[in-house]
Amino acid sequence: MKGLRKDASVAWMFLAPSGIGFALFYLIPFAMGLYNSFMDGTVDSRFVGLDNYRALLASDSFRKAALNTFYFSVVSVPLLLLLSLSLALLLNQNIYFRNWLRMAYVLPLVVPVASILLVWQILLDWNGSLNAWLSSYGIARVDWMKTDDARTVIIVVYIWKNIGYNVILFLAGLQQIPKDYYETAKIEGAGCLRRFGSITMVYLTSTIFFVVIMSIINSFKVFRETYLIAGDYPHESIYMLQHYMNNMFTSLDIQKLTASAVLMAGCILLIVIGMFILERRYRQFME
């Protein structure tokens, strides 16, 4: 027991700096935001209950931002999961230029986002490279970020930016699966689909669960890319929740800002809890 107490005290000493930093920069500000979401101001304020949330849900701009964010997550996360798993399965084989391909998919993770998005702006501008290429074939120019095509552009940028990280995670999970299982299944006459469903998917359950959660969280953090490409007020198809919160911050409407932040955090929390429940039931079903 003395050894356990000593180990616990040492562990708390190492965890204390991170815990203090987390409390100062995340926990305490969120608690203050939650408190302000129930008040009518930041100075000489009074408690107004759920009035800020009612006003928020009645706002057309908030509903539009929430709908766009939901649509973006529903479309981009499954696409990212499918593409990254497919690439990981491909790169896990003995193919030519495998190491070069791995480096190519990881490169967006180490290059500054602002530099990357400047390249995308040059590519997608009205006078950009893509429109110049299309016009050379007699196709009319498209103002990509001022039409509904802007949503497709942001989805492509999100997938391109995050696919390398997911590929690394899937490759790590695939390399932990014993090769003997595949050889035994092949000898027993199991086909590719059967081996994939009964071996690969079973052993990748934890990895898939983690990748899905991280992809959902990252899909709520696409504001940086959208802001750098399209500015404060982008096309309505890519007006996200964080655009709404940023505009509330610039107009000093702290109550709507904090209320929308609390709602977004609650939505993410419910999604994560739902994923935990789904993953647990899947494990029980497989067992």
PDB file of N, CA, C and O in Angstrom, residues 121-145:
ATOM      1  N   GLN A 121      -6.359  28.440 -52.961  1.00  0.00           N
ATOM      2  CA  GLN A 121      -6.941  29.676 -53.492  1.00  0.00           C
ATOM      3  C   GLN A 121      -6.467  29.950 -54.910  1.00  0.00           C
ATOM      4  O   GLN A 121      -7.257  30.340 -55.781  1.00  0.00           O
ATOM      5  N   ILE A 122      -5.180  29.754 -55.149  1.00  0.00           N
ATOM      6  CA  ILE A 122      -4.642  29.949 -56.503  1.00  0.00           C
ATOM      7  C   ILE A 122      -5.280  28.959 -57.472  1.00  0.00           C
ATOM      8  O   ILE A 122      -5.588  29.288 -58.626  1.00  0.00           O
ATOM      9  N   LEU A 123      -5.536  27.757 -56.992  1.00  0.00           N
ATOM     10  CA  LEU A 123      -6.117  26.727 -57.850  1.00  0.00           C
ATOM     11  C   LEU A 123      -7.578  27.018 -58.176  1.00  0.00           C
ATOM     12  O   LEU A 123      -8.026  26.810 -59.312  1.00  0.00           O
ATOM     13  N   LEU A 124      -8.341  27.524 -57.190  1.00  0.00           N
ATOM     14  CA  LEU A 124      -9.795  27.615 -57.329  1.00  0.00           C
ATOM     15  C   LEU A 124     -10.311  29.021 -57.589  1.00  0.00           C
ATOM     16  O   LEU A 124     -11.523  29.220 -57.672  1.00  0.00           O
ATOM     17  N   ASP A 125      -9.434  30.005 -57.687  1.00  0.00           N
ATOM     18  CA  ASP A 125      -9.870  31.369 -57.959  1.00  0.00           C
ATOM     19  C   ASP A 125     -10.515  31.467 -59.355  1.00  0.00           C
ATOM     20  O   ASP A 125     -10.329  30.595 -60.200  1.00  0.00           O
ATOM     21  N   TRP A 126     -11.279  32.574 -59.555  1.00  0.00           N
ATOM     22  CA  TRP A 126     -11.909  32.795 -60.870  1.00  0.00           C
ATOM     23  C   TRP A 126     -10.870  32.798 -61.986  1.00  0.00           C
ATOM     24  O   TRP A 126     -11.102  32.279 -63.068  1.00  0.00           O
ATOM     25  N   ASN A 127      -9.714  33.368 -61.702  1.00  0.00           N
ATOM     26  CA  ASN A 127      -8.619  33.391 -62.662  1.00  0.00           C
ATOM     27  C   ASN A 127      -7.544  32.361 -62.310  1.00  0.00           C
ATOM     28  O   ASN A 127      -6.377  32.516 -62.693  1.00  0.00           O
ATOM     29  N   GLY A 128      -7.938  31.342 -61.556  1.00  0.00           N
ATOM     30  CA  GLY A 128      -6.982  30.360 -61.082  1.00  0.00           C
ATOM     31  C   GLY A 128      -6.636  29.292 -62.098  1.00  0.00           C
ATOM     32  O   GLY A 128      -7.127  29.291 -63.246  1.00  0.00           O
ATOM     33  N   SER A 129      -5.807  28.371 -61.656  1.00  0.00           N
ATOM     34  CA  SER A 129      -5.273  27.341 -62.551  1.00  0.00           C
ATOM     35  C   SER A 129      -6.368  26.419 -63.073  1.00  0.00           C
ATOM     36  O   SER A 129      -6.376  26.050 -64.255  1.00  0.00           O
ATOM     37  N   LEU A 130      -7.315  26.028 -62.199  1.00  0.00           N
ATOM     38  CA  LEU A 130      -8.357  25.091 -62.616  1.00  0.00           C
ATOM     39  C   LEU A 130      -9.255  25.691 -63.687  1.00  0.00           C
ATOM     40  O   LEU A 130      -9.569  25.039 -64.692  1.00  0.00           O
ATOM     41  N   ASN A 131      -9.654  26.952 -63.504  1.00  0.00           N
ATOM     42  CA  ASN A 131     -10.496  27.607 -64.509  1.00  0.00           C
ATOM     43  C   ASN A 131      -9.742  27.844 -65.811  1.00  0.00           C
ATOM     44  O   ASN A 131     -10.318  27.769 -66.902  1.00  0.00           O
ATOM     45  N   ALA A 132      -8.445  28.129 -65.707  1.00  0.00           N
ATOM     46  CA  ALA A 132      -7.637  28.289 -66.916  1.00  0.00           C
ATOM     47  C   ALA A 132      -7.576  26.979 -67.696  1.00  0.00           C
ATOM     48  O   ALA A 132      -7.663  26.968 -68.933  1.00  0.00           O
ATOM     49  N   TRP A 133      -7.441  25.874 -66.980  1.00  0.00           N
ATOM     50  CA  TRP A 133      -7.408  24.568 -67.629  1.00  0.00           C
ATOM     51  C   TRP A 133      -8.755  24.234 -68.265  1.00  0.00           C
ATOM     52  O   TRP A 133      -8.824  23.720 -69.381  1.00  0.00           O
ATOM     53  N   LEU A 134      -9.862  24.551 -67.536  1.00  0.00           N
ATOM     54  CA  LEU A 134     -11.193  24.273 -68.078  1.00  0.00           C
ATOM     55  C   LEU A 134     -11.479  25.136 -69.311  1.00  0.00           C
ATOM     56  O   LEU A 134     -12.053  24.650 -70.291  1.00  0.00           O
ATOM     57  N   SER A 135     -11.092  26.402 -69.262  1.00  0.00           N
ATOM     58  CA  SER A 135     -11.356  27.296 -70.400  1.00  0.00           C
ATOM     59  C   SER A 135     -10.566  26.887 -71.638  1.00  0.00           C
ATOM     60  O   SER A 135     -10.998  27.139 -72.764  1.00  0.00           O
ATOM     61  N   SER A 136      -9.429  26.246 -71.436  1.00  0.00           N
ATOM     62  CA  SER A 136      -8.653  25.786 -72.590  1.00  0.00           C
ATOM     63  C   SER A 136      -9.372  24.680 -73.342  1.00  0.00           C
ATOM     64  O   SER A 136      -9.101  24.438 -74.515  1.00  0.00           O
ATOM     65  N   TYR A 137     -10.320  24.002 -72.659  1.00  0.00           N
ATOM     66  CA  TYR A 137     -11.131  22.964 -73.298  1.00  0.00           C
ATOM     67  C   TYR A 137     -12.529  23.477 -73.669  1.00  0.00           C
ATOM     68  O   TYR A 137     -13.425  22.687 -73.974  1.00  0.00           O
ATOM     69  N   GLY A 138     -12.718  24.787 -73.587  1.00  0.00           N
ATOM     70  CA  GLY A 138     -13.991  25.381 -73.973  1.00  0.00           C
ATOM     71  C   GLY A 138     -15.063  25.295 -72.917  1.00  0.00           C
ATOM     72  O   GLY A 138     -16.239  25.530 -73.207  1.00  0.00           O
ATOM     73  N   ILE A 139     -14.697  24.983 -71.686  1.00  0.00           N
ATOM     74  CA  ILE A 139     -15.653  24.886 -70.579  1.00  0.00           C
ATOM     75  C   ILE A 139     -15.695  26.226 -69.854  1.00  0.00           C
ATOM     76  O   ILE A 139     -14.659  26.839 -69.595  1.00  0.00           O
ATOM     77  N   ALA A 140     -16.905  26.685 -69.518  1.00  0.00           N
ATOM     78  CA  ALA A 140     -17.067  27.992 -68.885  1.00  0.00           C
ATOM     79  C   ALA A 140     -16.403  28.016 -67.506  1.00  0.00           C
ATOM     80  O   ALA A 140     -16.396  27.020 -66.781  1.00  0.00           O
ATOM     81  N   ARG A 141     -15.860  29.178 -67.158  1.00  0.00           N
ATOM     82  CA  ARG A 141     -15.236  29.343 -65.847  1.00  0.00           C
ATOM     83  C   ARG A 141     -16.285  29.244 -64.731  1.00  0.00           C
ATOM     84  O   ARG A 141     -17.442  29.618 -64.924  1.00  0.00           O
ATOM     85  N   VAL A 142     -15.875  28.762 -63.592  1.00  0.00           N
ATOM     86  CA  VAL A 142     -16.758  28.606 -62.434  1.00  0.00           C
ATOM     87  C   VAL A 142     -16.145  29.349 -61.253  1.00  0.00           C
ATOM     88  O   VAL A 142     -14.958  29.192 -60.957  1.00  0.00           O
ATOM     89  N   ASP A 143     -16.948  30.181 -60.606  1.00  0.00           N
ATOM     90  CA  ASP A 143     -16.490  30.846 -59.376  1.00  0.00           C
ATOM     91  C   ASP A 143     -16.762  29.884 -58.224  1.00  0.00           C
ATOM     92  O   ASP A 143     -17.812  29.929 -57.580  1.00  0.00           O
ATOM     93  N   TRP A 144     -15.815  29.009 -57.971  1.00  0.00           N
ATOM     94  CA  TRP A 144     -16.034  27.851 -57.113  1.00  0.00           C
ATOM     95  C   TRP A 144     -16.516  28.219 -55.716  1.00  0.00           C
ATOM     96  O   TRP A 144     -17.357  27.518 -55.142  1.00  0.00           O
ATOM     97  N   MET A 145     -15.996  29.291 -55.140  1.00  0.00           N
ATOM     98  CA  MET A 145     -16.321  29.621 -53.754  1.00  0.00           C
ATOM     99  C   MET A 145     -17.531  30.538 -53.627  1.00  0.00           C
ATOM    100  O   MET A 145     -17.885  30.938 -52.521  1.00  0.00           O
TER     101      MET A 145
END
